[in-house]
Amino acid sequence: MAASAASRESKHAPSDASGYLFLYQDEGGGYDDGQRTSVPAVVPRRLNRGLRNMTLLISTVAIIFLASNIYLGLLPYAFSDSGSDSGSCPCQPSRVPQYFQTSPELWPGATATGKPAFMAQTRVFEPTAAVTFVPNDPLQTSIPIEGMKEGNKSIFKMMGHLSPYSPSPGFGVDEYPIPEGAEIVQIQMLSRHGARYPNPDSDVAELGGRIANASGKFNTKGPLGFLMDWKYELGQDILVPKGRQELFDSGVLHSYMYGRLYNPHSKLIVRTTTRDRMLKSAEYWVAGFFGLEWTNNATIEVIIEAAGFNNSLAGDLNCPNTAKADYKSPVEAWVEIYLQDATSRFNNMTDGFKWTLADVYAAQKMCPLETVAYGFSRFCDLFTYEEWQSFSYSIDLSFSSGAAFHSATGRAVGLGYQQEVIARLKHHTLGYSGSQINTTLDGMKETFPLNQSLYFDFSHDKDIISILTAFGFRQFAEELPADKYPGDHEFTVSHITPFGARLDIEIIKAHKPLSPARDRYLEGNDTKYIHFVLNQRTIPLGKSFPECDVNRKDGWCELDTFLKVQEEMADKAKFDYACFGDYPSLPYGKVTDGAPPS
């Protein structure tokens, strides 16, 4: 027995194992307790087990502590908007509906930035005593133009939709203040975006490409000599610095004009579209109105601007028949008349490059576009004063035939916004479709509120013109011949939609009716009036709507009368037929009321 036991002992124990305890079991069934009672290492075994348990306990506590900290540290991210830019704060903003999302931008359009301005080094002027130096402010618009006489208006007020903002010279009626006993109770503003870079596929970009392709193969002299070192480096679509200023200044102006109408206990809904220049215009505008903390006062609603989407602020994109408008032929006919001399001049100063009428017309557009981008342009003084008058008229022809009363879709494109203005005045949402309004947004008070005293919306030049057409402002429906300049005329685009244009629709409450002569109050009860102000000048409503009294000196109209007149505008627009009907493209001059003939 003793030998057998010794044999089993030696099987597992090394020769120097005296006093060690093995921590594993024998494959044959365990230790022989009878042989191990005399082993003197029993006490150390108890000490090692306690140490092991203590180590295990400490490790477990440490793991739990570490896991808890990791969990608590990551918890805020688990419920955050993973698509947002967190900045330095780990607390993410909650997800907002797409139509209130301003960053990142959706459907922004082209956003290329052009060459930065460097006027301090690159501007050109004559440093002579005979010429009075006029500092730029911020654009250099005081330049010598052949044929310009003392008292003539600046050529920068004759550049159509490419004109930097300036107040309109007027629409045929004097301005009157709000009389004692009356007050403005609501304002609805529709603003165009600010000055911008041209479209990617514009004719100025095409001209820039033609000149670049001819580089090294042509020579220019005289006033065209600068083209030897010139490059086309304008950006695409986004606001230029002047455009940002125009919208900020407009916000400041409107704050002075209407600031008391804002309820500081409310937050306005301000509407714009997804295009980058549209969103940025709205942001610069509200910063001007409220200050840099404008997010405490307003929420910007961003409506998708893309083909096929309903959007009253960009109504042409869901009106396919706008493509049928004959807006090119009258412009081409007029350009062929007024730019013949300029085209000859350009070719006489150029060897190795043939200037076409289209090239010279694009060069004329280059003047306002480079001016708002760089502060000045050497293309401006290449043309005479008469040629600038004619350029302005070419823009009038284009917009009249493409977006106003000489377009078959003129009324239809603007109908949605006309309906929205009327809906606000009548205090109801628009949950139906009869135009290109977004019924989802216009059907909810959260996105189409009815309790604001201030409404601010942002749109485009041609859409604003179509909106005026949809309202029925036929004082802008005059015939515009394509073969001669008619002199002063009502439909002058630089007066209607320059960069930063704004249409203010005021609702005025008087305690009694005001006499048409504005010399007294008449007997009667409270009366509300509507007052249209375009680029800081009154549009006389009686001129387009006889029911509003053509003899009224202030150009106002009783609100009830105006609302009654507007009831027939949807029928006149013929929205479905105008935008989607199967009718032929009509030549210029065949459409006279902003809708396809019956």
XYZ file of C-alpha atoms in Angstrom:
598
model
C 0.000 0.000 0.000
C 2.761 2.356 0.942
C 4.596 1.616 -2.279
C 1.476 2.065 -4.293
C 0.743 5.389 -2.655
C 4.252 6.556 -3.202
C 3.991 5.601 -6.843
C 0.832 7.727 -7.315
C 2.451 10.641 -5.496
C 5.509 10.578 -7.694
C 3.403 10.487 -10.831
C 2.267 14.121 -10.355
C 4.852 15.727 -8.108
C 8.153 16.998 -9.405
C 11.176 16.201 -7.366
C 11.288 19.694 -5.868
C 7.549 19.975 -5.293
C 7.629 19.609 -1.498
C 5.328 22.266 0.021
C 3.439 23.165 -3.265
C -0.263 22.706 -3.807
C -1.313 21.786 -7.337
C -4.321 23.694 -8.664
C -5.541 21.015 -11.022
C -6.992 17.554 -10.433
C -5.609 14.173 -11.325
C -7.212 12.725 -14.406
C -7.636 9.501 -12.337
C -10.038 10.891 -9.749
C -8.336 13.488 -7.617
C -5.954 13.736 -4.761
C -5.343 11.006 -2.204
C -6.441 12.823 0.974
C -4.853 10.159 3.169
C -1.421 10.992 1.838
C -1.831 14.860 1.987
C -2.823 15.377 5.631
C 0.784 15.700 6.670
C 1.705 18.296 4.014
C 2.820 21.461 5.849
C 1.577 23.869 3.118
C -2.078 23.810 4.153
C -1.921 27.260 5.771
C -0.343 28.946 2.702
C -3.136 27.470 0.608
C -5.733 29.368 2.649
C -3.785 32.619 2.220
C -3.532 32.245 -1.594
C -7.241 31.560 -1.961
C -8.116 34.746 -0.053
C -5.728 36.795 -2.168
C -7.168 35.317 -5.312
C -10.723 36.155 -4.254
C -9.725 39.701 -3.335
C -8.044 40.167 -6.708
C -11.126 38.850 -8.479
C -13.378 41.191 -6.503
C -11.231 44.252 -7.248
C -11.052 43.363 -10.950
C -14.823 42.921 -11.145
C -15.448 46.298 -9.503
C -12.965 47.982 -11.861
C -14.606 46.461 -14.949
C -18.082 47.536 -13.792
C -16.819 51.082 -13.090
C -15.166 51.352 -16.508
C -18.209 49.971 -18.336
C -20.497 52.401 -16.522
C -18.381 55.375 -17.531
C -18.277 54.278 -21.165
C -22.049 53.785 -21.219
C -22.810 57.122 -19.597
C -20.380 58.889 -21.909
C -21.969 57.470 -25.052
C -25.587 57.755 -23.915
C -26.251 61.276 -25.340
C -25.049 60.178 -28.781
C -27.444 57.265 -28.868
C -30.394 59.640 -29.157
C -28.802 62.381 -31.270
C -29.154 63.181 -34.950
C -26.186 61.366 -36.370
C -26.283 63.518 -39.506
C -25.757 66.771 -37.648
C -22.527 68.612 -37.089
C -21.952 68.408 -33.359
C -19.391 71.168 -33.030
C -17.914 71.266 -29.532
C -21.085 70.248 -27.729
C -21.753 66.507 -27.278
C -25.459 67.227 -26.939
C -26.891 66.905 -30.437
C -29.943 68.922 -31.525
C -33.093 66.946 -32.030
C -34.056 66.005 -35.576
C -36.157 68.671 -37.306
C -38.497 68.203 -40.269
C -36.817 68.515 -43.647
C -38.666 71.757 -44.433
C -37.033 73.457 -41.415
C -33.551 72.083 -42.150
C -31.046 74.736 -43.187
C -27.876 72.647 -42.789
C -26.731 70.610 -44.564
C -28.378 72.157 -47.605
C -30.611 70.009 -49.805
C -31.133 70.798 -53.527
C -28.814 73.854 -53.327
C -28.121 74.069 -57.067
C -24.708 75.132 -58.414
C -22.473 76.658 -55.743
C -19.105 77.418 -57.375
C -17.266 80.428 -55.955
C -15.542 82.784 -58.374
C -12.297 84.726 -58.232
C -12.182 87.065 -55.208
C -12.350 90.804 -55.779
C -9.172 92.894 -55.439
C -10.349 96.387 -56.359
C -7.622 98.200 -54.457
C -5.149 96.847 -57.001
C -7.140 96.163 -60.152
C -9.620 99.027 -60.605
C -8.996 101.522 -63.393
C -9.597 105.291 -63.251
C -8.068 108.493 -64.602
C -5.867 110.264 -61.993
C -6.267 113.737 -63.532
C -7.490 117.026 -62.148
C -10.121 117.174 -64.865
C -11.846 114.074 -63.521
C -13.307 114.134 -60.021
C -12.474 110.941 -58.170
C -15.592 109.160 -56.907
C -14.883 106.430 -54.321
C -16.534 103.069 -54.829
C -19.521 102.378 -52.539
C -18.809 99.423 -52.616
C -19.169 99.115 -56.423
C -17.471 101.426 -58.898
C -20.486 102.699 -60.809
C -19.310 106.213 -61.610
C -17.652 105.645 -64.974
C -17.480 107.679 -68.198
C -19.961 106.462 -70.800
C -20.002 107.790 -74.351
C -23.186 109.759 -75.021
C -24.118 110.138 -71.348
C -25.334 113.643 -70.537
C -25.641 115.514 -67.286
C -28.855 114.474 -65.592
C -28.996 111.050 -67.267
C -29.565 108.180 -64.868
C -26.749 105.749 -64.182
C -26.351 102.871 -66.591
C -26.487 100.596 -63.531
C -30.181 101.454 -63.275
C -30.674 100.233 -66.844
C -29.473 96.653 -66.546
C -32.811 94.944 -66.061
C -32.765 92.025 -63.638
C -28.965 92.387 -63.398
C -29.222 95.889 -61.897
C -27.906 96.355 -58.360
C -30.767 97.289 -56.045
C -32.052 100.845 -56.077
C -35.521 102.176 -55.227
C -37.913 102.439 -58.142
C -38.417 105.941 -59.573
C -42.171 105.417 -59.184
C -45.212 103.922 -60.864
C -47.321 106.990 -61.536
C -48.673 107.982 -58.134
C -47.476 110.169 -55.273
C -46.539 108.761 -51.877
C -48.735 109.517 -48.865
C -48.040 108.916 -45.163
C -50.320 106.917 -42.884
C -52.905 109.450 -41.652
C -53.669 110.051 -38.003
C -56.286 107.576 -36.866
C -54.989 104.780 -39.132
C -52.400 102.070 -38.563
C -50.607 99.332 -40.462
C -51.756 96.000 -39.024
C -50.063 93.522 -41.366
C -47.263 93.344 -43.900
C -46.560 90.561 -46.397
C -43.172 90.912 -48.065
C -41.920 89.029 -51.109
C -38.221 89.556 -51.813
C -35.929 88.577 -54.628
C -32.501 87.184 -53.753
C -29.468 89.447 -53.867
C -26.845 89.930 -56.568
C -25.379 86.622 -57.688
C -23.040 84.844 -60.051
C -24.501 83.711 -63.417
C -25.919 80.283 -64.211
C -23.428 77.577 -65.236
C -24.853 77.448 -68.780
C -25.182 81.211 -69.268
C -24.136 83.024 -72.417
C -21.436 84.906 -70.488
C -19.848 81.586 -69.488
C -20.040 80.485 -73.121
C -18.306 83.681 -74.252
C -15.629 83.149 -71.617
C -15.034 79.674 -73.027
C -14.790 80.961 -76.602
C -12.223 83.566 -75.645
C -10.232 81.007 -73.641
C -10.208 78.592 -76.595
C -8.898 81.372 -78.841
C -6.122 82.335 -76.421
C -2.855 82.923 -78.238
C -4.610 83.050 -81.598
C -6.131 86.550 -81.506
C -5.114 90.121 -80.763
C -7.147 93.057 -79.506
C -6.373 96.750 -79.320
C -7.838 99.984 -78.022
C -10.583 99.634 -75.397
C -10.587 95.862 -76.019
C -6.865 95.524 -75.308
C -7.509 94.262 -71.777
C -8.837 90.995 -73.225
C -5.284 89.838 -73.925
C -4.867 89.162 -70.187
C -8.523 88.627 -69.274
C -10.012 85.350 -68.025
C -13.575 84.358 -67.290
C -13.509 83.513 -63.565
C -17.039 84.155 -62.317
C -18.637 81.601 -60.011
C -22.024 79.954 -60.382
C -25.424 80.898 -58.948
C -24.468 81.820 -55.360
C -24.612 85.286 -53.827
C -21.738 87.697 -54.345
C -20.726 90.090 -51.524
C -22.975 92.832 -52.911
C -25.898 90.391 -52.849
C -25.317 89.636 -49.194
C -25.264 93.354 -48.460
C -28.468 93.998 -50.430
C -30.437 91.477 -48.393
C -28.948 92.497 -45.046
C -29.697 96.158 -45.807
C -33.243 95.247 -46.826
C -33.738 93.495 -43.488
C -32.464 96.571 -41.661
C -34.754 98.817 -43.724
C -37.798 96.661 -43.007
C -36.929 96.607 -39.320
C -37.131 100.401 -39.316
C -40.324 100.354 -41.382
C -42.254 97.577 -39.634
C -40.355 96.512 -36.513
C -43.187 97.332 -34.091
C -45.432 94.774 -35.772
C -43.253 91.965 -34.442
C -44.588 90.183 -31.367
C -41.492 89.463 -29.206
C -43.306 86.540 -27.588
C -43.642 84.733 -30.914
C -41.386 83.147 -33.510
C -41.997 83.958 -37.163
C -42.075 81.430 -39.978
C -39.998 82.864 -42.845
C -40.202 81.009 -46.174
C -37.616 80.505 -48.883
C -36.449 77.742 -51.245
C -33.623 75.226 -51.165
C -31.382 77.012 -53.676
C -28.228 78.223 -51.948
C -28.710 81.858 -52.938
C -32.322 81.720 -51.768
C -31.547 80.270 -48.348
C -28.595 82.602 -47.825
C -30.710 85.593 -48.895
C -33.303 84.743 -46.259
C -30.618 84.299 -43.606
C -28.901 87.609 -44.389
C -32.279 89.343 -44.463
C -33.451 88.116 -41.055
C -30.002 88.936 -39.648
C -30.582 92.497 -40.829
C -34.088 92.607 -39.359
C -33.414 90.919 -36.005
C -29.624 90.825 -35.609
C -27.258 87.878 -35.462
C -29.447 86.217 -32.816
C -32.307 85.945 -35.319
C -32.821 82.241 -34.576
C -34.519 83.368 -31.358
C -37.082 85.265 -33.435
C -37.635 83.332 -36.648
C -37.578 79.860 -38.167
C -36.763 79.542 -41.861
C -38.989 77.169 -43.811
C -37.090 75.791 -46.805
C -39.288 74.571 -49.677
C -37.796 72.210 -52.268
C -36.905 73.997 -55.497
C -36.494 71.361 -58.179
C -38.301 70.279 -61.315
C -41.617 68.592 -60.580
C -41.985 69.870 -57.010
C -44.862 72.167 -56.082
C -43.486 75.457 -54.818
C -45.300 78.787 -55.007
C -41.973 80.638 -54.673
C -40.591 78.921 -57.794
C -43.775 78.223 -59.714
C -42.201 77.786 -63.131
C -40.547 74.492 -62.170
C -43.865 72.654 -62.086
C -45.341 74.330 -65.140
C -43.868 72.478 -68.150
C -45.449 74.759 -70.738
C -43.233 77.656 -69.679
C -40.838 76.131 -72.217
C -43.290 77.129 -74.963
C -42.906 80.853 -74.276
C -41.435 82.749 -77.221
C -39.086 84.944 -75.208
C -36.056 84.619 -77.501
C -37.301 85.873 -80.855
C -38.237 89.430 -79.747
C -34.887 89.791 -77.965
C -32.932 88.477 -80.947
C -34.806 90.817 -83.279
C -34.039 93.820 -81.078
C -30.382 92.858 -80.493
C -29.875 92.590 -84.248
C -30.994 96.207 -84.534
C -29.274 97.947 -81.642
C -25.934 96.085 -81.474
C -24.934 96.294 -85.148
C -22.613 99.247 -84.542
C -21.092 97.722 -81.415
C -20.400 94.450 -83.218
C -18.595 96.326 -85.987
C -16.534 98.247 -83.403
C -15.533 95.041 -81.621
C -14.446 93.349 -84.851
C -12.452 96.412 -85.922
C -10.470 96.156 -82.669
C -9.859 92.405 -82.961
C -7.739 90.157 -85.183
C -8.160 86.388 -85.148
C -11.533 86.294 -83.411
C -14.922 86.931 -85.018
C -17.420 88.699 -82.768
C -21.045 87.738 -83.360
C -24.107 89.653 -82.194
C -24.589 87.011 -79.497
C -20.980 87.465 -78.332
C -21.360 91.226 -78.033
C -24.686 90.861 -76.193
C -22.965 88.489 -73.746
C -20.127 91.005 -73.352
C -22.712 93.625 -72.427
C -24.118 91.293 -69.745
C -20.576 90.778 -68.485
C -20.543 94.392 -67.251
C -23.200 94.078 -64.501
C -22.163 90.519 -63.596
C -18.484 91.365 -63.176
C -19.351 94.609 -61.402
C -21.329 92.910 -58.635
C -18.679 90.169 -58.379
C -15.459 92.212 -58.532
C -16.632 95.763 -57.827
C -16.041 97.029 -61.366
C -15.783 95.771 -64.939
C -13.884 96.977 -67.987
C -16.738 95.767 -70.197
C -18.989 98.628 -69.050
C -17.487 101.522 -71.002
C -17.311 99.495 -74.221
C -20.912 100.539 -74.942
C -22.616 103.869 -75.503
C -25.348 105.303 -73.323
C -27.923 104.617 -76.043
C -26.766 101.008 -76.241
C -27.314 100.674 -72.499
C -30.850 102.047 -72.869
C -31.429 99.465 -75.564
C -29.936 96.715 -73.410
C -32.443 97.558 -70.678
C -35.237 97.292 -73.228
C -33.995 93.878 -74.407
C -34.467 92.595 -70.843
C -37.973 94.081 -70.748
C -38.834 92.202 -73.942
C -37.464 88.960 -72.523
C -39.407 89.078 -69.250
C -42.617 90.410 -70.773
C -42.722 87.520 -73.245
C -41.365 84.899 -70.840
C -43.047 85.637 -67.499
C -45.643 88.411 -67.753
C -48.722 89.280 -69.814
C -47.136 88.309 -73.148
C -46.521 84.769 -71.860
C -49.203 82.070 -71.974
C -48.088 80.874 -68.519
C -47.515 84.310 -66.990
C -50.538 84.221 -64.685
C -50.360 80.481 -63.956
C -46.774 80.548 -62.676
C -47.625 83.240 -60.120
C -51.074 81.964 -59.167
C -49.935 79.891 -56.182
C -48.443 82.852 -54.351
C -51.459 85.023 -55.168
C -53.630 82.360 -53.524
C -51.378 82.277 -50.460
C -51.601 86.036 -49.957
C -55.385 85.928 -50.207
C -55.552 82.918 -47.852
C -53.595 84.821 -45.208
C -55.906 87.798 -45.589
C -58.940 85.523 -45.202
C -57.330 83.505 -42.368
C -57.480 80.019 -43.829
C -54.978 77.367 -44.859
C -54.728 75.910 -48.363
C -55.250 72.180 -48.278
C -56.404 71.924 -51.881
C -54.668 71.957 -55.239
C -55.534 74.440 -57.952
C -52.056 75.729 -58.659
C -48.465 74.805 -57.829
C -48.750 75.425 -54.075
C -47.351 72.762 -51.768
C -50.613 71.630 -50.179
C -48.807 69.617 -47.506
C -47.082 72.718 -46.160
C -49.901 75.168 -46.889
C -52.403 72.874 -45.201
C -50.712 73.097 -41.775
C -50.639 76.141 -39.510
C -47.188 75.076 -38.321
C -45.809 75.746 -41.802
C -48.457 78.161 -43.099
C -49.305 80.272 -40.042
C -52.256 82.649 -40.041
C -51.581 84.616 -36.860
C -48.524 86.648 -37.895
C -48.489 90.401 -38.465
C -45.292 89.987 -40.467
C -44.868 87.538 -43.362
C -41.535 87.333 -45.173
C -41.016 85.201 -48.308
C -38.165 84.925 -50.832
C -38.378 84.186 -54.553
C -36.861 84.853 -58.001
C -37.134 87.677 -60.534
C -39.336 85.944 -63.094
C -41.549 84.460 -60.372
C -42.165 87.880 -58.820
C -43.109 89.216 -62.247
C -45.481 86.277 -62.756
C -46.977 86.923 -59.304
C -47.721 90.535 -60.248
C -49.263 89.140 -63.438
C -51.368 86.651 -61.454
C -52.687 89.489 -59.291
C -53.753 91.196 -62.518
C -51.575 94.325 -62.576
C -52.409 95.156 -66.158
C -50.624 98.480 -66.021
C -47.620 96.265 -66.875
C -49.374 94.663 -69.864
C -48.480 97.334 -72.414
C -47.430 96.325 -75.907
C -43.662 96.322 -76.373
C -42.534 96.352 -80.023
C -39.476 94.296 -80.928
C -38.293 96.666 -83.664
C -38.013 100.037 -81.914
C -37.437 101.574 -78.511
C -40.762 102.993 -77.257
C -39.292 105.463 -74.772
C -40.343 105.424 -71.126
C -42.699 102.549 -70.376
C -44.325 100.949 -67.326
C -42.902 97.450 -67.715
C -39.255 98.237 -66.958
C -37.583 95.263 -65.307
C -34.884 97.313 -63.576
C -37.717 99.122 -61.735
C -39.585 95.896 -60.924
C -37.063 93.147 -60.123
C -33.493 94.398 -59.738
C -31.295 92.324 -57.451
C -32.783 92.459 -53.943
C -36.204 93.636 -55.179
C -38.985 93.613 -52.604
C -42.769 93.765 -52.820
C -44.429 94.927 -49.590
C -48.173 94.379 -49.238
C -49.483 96.519 -46.377
C -52.852 96.154 -44.681
C -53.944 99.464 -43.172
C -56.829 99.896 -40.750
C -58.535 103.298 -40.528
C -61.253 104.249 -38.036
C -63.286 105.744 -40.923
C -63.122 105.685 -44.743
C -60.446 107.947 -46.246
C -61.462 110.265 -49.067
C -59.910 109.455 -52.492
C -58.327 112.919 -52.438
C -56.734 112.120 -49.067
C -57.928 115.412 -47.623
C -60.308 114.104 -44.942
C -62.095 111.156 -43.387
C -65.576 110.321 -44.619
C -68.514 109.183 -42.524
C -68.550 105.469 -41.897
C -67.106 102.630 -39.864
C -63.679 101.043 -39.595
C -62.234 100.442 -43.057
C -59.261 98.339 -44.106
C -57.109 99.214 -47.101
C -54.468 97.318 -49.036
C -51.340 99.087 -50.270
C -48.800 97.563 -52.692
C -45.256 98.949 -52.414
C -42.705 97.719 -54.970
C -39.107 98.738 -54.344
C -40.249 101.486 -51.982
C -42.778 103.034 -54.372
C -46.553 102.596 -54.512
C -48.188 100.602 -57.298
C -51.532 102.406 -57.830
C -54.205 99.721 -57.611
C -56.814 101.845 -59.367
C -54.675 101.838 -62.498
C -55.166 98.073 -62.934
C -58.465 97.598 -61.086
C -61.091 100.279 -61.842
C -63.131 99.005 -58.888
C -60.388 100.406 -56.636
C -60.985 103.962 -57.954
C -58.509 105.145 -60.555
C -58.751 108.677 -59.141
C -57.567 107.676 -55.698
C -54.426 109.730 -55.048
C -52.656 107.331 -52.693
C -53.029 104.243 -54.896
C -54.696 102.257 -52.087
C -57.762 100.070 -52.404
C -60.391 99.069 -49.865
C -59.487 95.543 -48.795
C -62.974 94.102 -49.309
C -63.038 95.495 -52.842
C -59.616 94.096 -53.626
C -60.540 90.644 -52.314
C -63.643 90.669 -54.484
C -61.596 91.569 -57.563
C -59.121 88.764 -56.845
C -61.822 86.085 -56.886
C -61.688 85.908 -60.685
C -57.912 85.632 -61.033
C -57.748 81.829 -60.866
C -60.159 81.544 -63.798
C -58.122 84.058 -65.779
C -54.921 82.090 -65.154
C -56.340 78.789 -66.555
C -53.694 76.984 -64.541
C -54.182 73.386 -65.692
C -54.500 74.269 -69.361
C -51.777 76.931 -69.291
C -49.208 74.673 -67.623
C -50.159 71.216 -68.892
C -52.484 71.749 -71.874
C -51.714 70.656 -75.413
C -51.528 73.909 -77.348
C -48.941 75.181 -79.839
C -46.171 77.592 -78.982
C -47.506 81.042 -79.793
C -45.318 83.695 -81.443
C -44.554 86.912 -79.602
C -47.482 89.307 -79.690
C -50.223 86.653 -79.844
C -50.579 86.437 -76.045
C -51.690 89.621 -74.309
C -53.288 88.604 -70.980
C -50.846 86.156 -69.402
C -52.805 83.031 -70.387
C -53.313 80.987 -73.560
C -56.123 82.345 -75.731
C -59.368 80.387 -75.608
